[in-house]
mmCIF file of C-alpha atoms in Angstrom:
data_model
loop_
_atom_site.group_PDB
_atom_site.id
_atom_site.type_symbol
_atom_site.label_atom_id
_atom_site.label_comp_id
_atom_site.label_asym_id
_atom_site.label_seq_id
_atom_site.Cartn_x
_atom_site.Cartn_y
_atom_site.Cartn_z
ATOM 1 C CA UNK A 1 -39.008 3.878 127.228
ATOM 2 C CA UNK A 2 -38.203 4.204 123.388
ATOM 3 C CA UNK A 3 -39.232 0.507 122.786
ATOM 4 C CA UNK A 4 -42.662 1.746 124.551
ATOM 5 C CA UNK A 5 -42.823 4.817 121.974
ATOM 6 C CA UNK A 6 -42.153 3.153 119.277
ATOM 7 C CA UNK A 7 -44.527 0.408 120.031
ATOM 8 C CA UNK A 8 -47.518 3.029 120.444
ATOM 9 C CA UNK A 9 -46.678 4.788 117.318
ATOM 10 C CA UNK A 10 -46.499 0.759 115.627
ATOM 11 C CA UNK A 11 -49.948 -0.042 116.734
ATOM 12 C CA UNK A 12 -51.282 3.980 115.996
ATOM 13 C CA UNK A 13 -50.155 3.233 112.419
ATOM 14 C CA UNK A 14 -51.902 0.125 112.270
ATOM 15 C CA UNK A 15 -54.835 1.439 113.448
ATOM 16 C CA UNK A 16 -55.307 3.688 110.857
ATOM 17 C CA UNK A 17 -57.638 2.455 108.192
ATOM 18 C CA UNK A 18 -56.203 2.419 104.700
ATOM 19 C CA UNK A 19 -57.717 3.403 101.254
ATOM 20 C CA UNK A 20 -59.633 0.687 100.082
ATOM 21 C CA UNK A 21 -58.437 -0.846 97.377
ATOM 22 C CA UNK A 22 -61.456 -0.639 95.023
ATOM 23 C CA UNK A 23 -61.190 2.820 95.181
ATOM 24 C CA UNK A 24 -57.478 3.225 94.321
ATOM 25 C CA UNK A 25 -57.618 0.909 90.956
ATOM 26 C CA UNK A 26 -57.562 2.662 87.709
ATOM 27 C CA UNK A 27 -60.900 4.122 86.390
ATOM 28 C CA UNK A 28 -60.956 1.475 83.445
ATOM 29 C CA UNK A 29 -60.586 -1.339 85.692
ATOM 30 C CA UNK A 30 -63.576 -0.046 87.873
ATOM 31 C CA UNK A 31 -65.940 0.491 85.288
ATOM 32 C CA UNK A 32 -65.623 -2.897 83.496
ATOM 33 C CA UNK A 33 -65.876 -4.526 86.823
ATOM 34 C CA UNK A 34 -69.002 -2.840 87.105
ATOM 35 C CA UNK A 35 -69.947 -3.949 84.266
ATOM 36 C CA UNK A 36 -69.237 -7.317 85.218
ATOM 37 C CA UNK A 37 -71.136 -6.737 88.274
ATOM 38 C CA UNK A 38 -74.259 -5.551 85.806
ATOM 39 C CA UNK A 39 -73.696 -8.867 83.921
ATOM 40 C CA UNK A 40 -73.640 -11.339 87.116
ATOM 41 C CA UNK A 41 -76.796 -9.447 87.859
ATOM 42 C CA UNK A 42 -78.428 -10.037 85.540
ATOM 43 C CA UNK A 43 -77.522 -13.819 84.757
ATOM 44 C CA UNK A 44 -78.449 -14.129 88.633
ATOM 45 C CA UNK A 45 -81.600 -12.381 89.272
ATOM 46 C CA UNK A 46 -80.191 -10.072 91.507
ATOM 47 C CA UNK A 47 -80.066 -6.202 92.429
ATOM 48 C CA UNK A 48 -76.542 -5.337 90.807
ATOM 49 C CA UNK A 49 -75.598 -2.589 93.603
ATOM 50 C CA UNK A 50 -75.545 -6.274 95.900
ATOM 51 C CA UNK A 51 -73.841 -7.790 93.692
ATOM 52 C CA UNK A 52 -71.163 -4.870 93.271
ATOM 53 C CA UNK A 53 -71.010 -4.883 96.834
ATOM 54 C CA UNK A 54 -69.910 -8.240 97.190
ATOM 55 C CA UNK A 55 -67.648 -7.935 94.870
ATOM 56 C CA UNK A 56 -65.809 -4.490 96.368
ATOM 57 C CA UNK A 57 -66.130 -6.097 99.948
ATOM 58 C CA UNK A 58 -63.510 -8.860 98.327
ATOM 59 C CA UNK A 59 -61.777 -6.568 96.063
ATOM 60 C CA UNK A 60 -60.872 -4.410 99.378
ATOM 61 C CA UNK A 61 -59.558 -8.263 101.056
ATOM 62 C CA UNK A 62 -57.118 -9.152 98.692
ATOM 63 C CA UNK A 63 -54.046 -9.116 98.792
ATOM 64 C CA UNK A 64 -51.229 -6.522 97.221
ATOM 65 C CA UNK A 65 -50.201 -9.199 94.475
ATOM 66 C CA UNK A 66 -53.879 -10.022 93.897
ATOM 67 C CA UNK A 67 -54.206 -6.723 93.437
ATOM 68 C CA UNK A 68 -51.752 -6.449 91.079
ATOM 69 C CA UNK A 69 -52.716 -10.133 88.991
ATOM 70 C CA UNK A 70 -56.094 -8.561 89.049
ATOM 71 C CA UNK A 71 -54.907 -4.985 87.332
ATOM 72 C CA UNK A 72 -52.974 -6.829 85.095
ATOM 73 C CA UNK A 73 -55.436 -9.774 83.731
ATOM 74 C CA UNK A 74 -58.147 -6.833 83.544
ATOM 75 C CA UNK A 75 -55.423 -4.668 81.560
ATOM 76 C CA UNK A 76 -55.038 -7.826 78.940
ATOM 77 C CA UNK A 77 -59.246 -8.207 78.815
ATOM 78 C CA UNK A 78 -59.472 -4.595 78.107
ATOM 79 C CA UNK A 79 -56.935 -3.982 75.314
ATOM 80 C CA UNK A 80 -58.710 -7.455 73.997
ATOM 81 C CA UNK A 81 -61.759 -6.064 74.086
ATOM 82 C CA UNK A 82 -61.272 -2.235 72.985
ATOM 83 C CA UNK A 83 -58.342 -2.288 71.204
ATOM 84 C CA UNK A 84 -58.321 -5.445 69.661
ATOM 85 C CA UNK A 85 -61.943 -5.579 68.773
ATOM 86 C CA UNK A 86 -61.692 -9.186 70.278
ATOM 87 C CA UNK A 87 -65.721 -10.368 72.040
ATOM 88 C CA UNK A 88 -64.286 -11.710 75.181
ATOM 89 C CA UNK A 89 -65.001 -15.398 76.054
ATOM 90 C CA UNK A 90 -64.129 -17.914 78.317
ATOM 91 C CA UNK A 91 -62.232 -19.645 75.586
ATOM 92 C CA UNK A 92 -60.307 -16.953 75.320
ATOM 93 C CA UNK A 93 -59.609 -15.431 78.803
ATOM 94 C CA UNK A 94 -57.273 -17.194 81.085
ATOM 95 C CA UNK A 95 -59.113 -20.186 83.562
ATOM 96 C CA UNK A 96 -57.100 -19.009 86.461
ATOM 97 C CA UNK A 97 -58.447 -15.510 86.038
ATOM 98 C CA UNK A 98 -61.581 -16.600 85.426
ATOM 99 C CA UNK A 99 -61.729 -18.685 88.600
ATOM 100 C CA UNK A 100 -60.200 -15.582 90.299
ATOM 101 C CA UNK A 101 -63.288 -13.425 89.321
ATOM 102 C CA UNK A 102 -65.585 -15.934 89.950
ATOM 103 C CA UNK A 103 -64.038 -15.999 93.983
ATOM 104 C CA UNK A 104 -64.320 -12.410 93.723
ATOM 105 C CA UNK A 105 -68.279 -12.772 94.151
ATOM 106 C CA UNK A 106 -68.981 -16.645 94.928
#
């Protein structure tokens, strides 16, 4: 009888959906990912709100240590970028993380 219980409160829990990740990455990260999204847009002929779509739809997939490889490499690009006064480039940016971000859409 307890295994029962405790196997209907298991699959209860499970059942329960879970804050997407998008939404529960720091405000920095969000807002240079959308304007990566912009960018991809752009270079692609495409509406950006699809393209940011995409992008959050995969976001919300990964998982927690991609999460936490894609906080971190966006952490580096930012300080780069606003901190450093460094133009972000693909010579400069890591080709794992840029192959990351590219599966984040492609």
């Amino acid at each position: 009888m307890l295994h029962q219980q405790l196997l209907q409160q298991q699959l209860a829990t499970e059942q329960k959906p879970k804050e997407p990740v998008f939404n529960s990455l720091p405000m920095h990260v969000i807002s240079t990912l959308d304007n990566m999204a912009f960018g991809i847009s752009q270079e692609e002929n495409k509406d950006s709100f699809e393209v940011k779509t995409i992008m959050v739809e995969n976001i919300n997939k990964l998982t927690p240590a991609d999460v936490e490889y894609l906080k971190t490499q966006m952490e580096i690009l930012i300080e780069k970028s606003v901190h450093q006064n460094e133009k972000i480039t693909k010579e400069n940016v890591d080709k794992n993380f840029i192959s990351f971000l590219i599966r984040l859409y492609y």
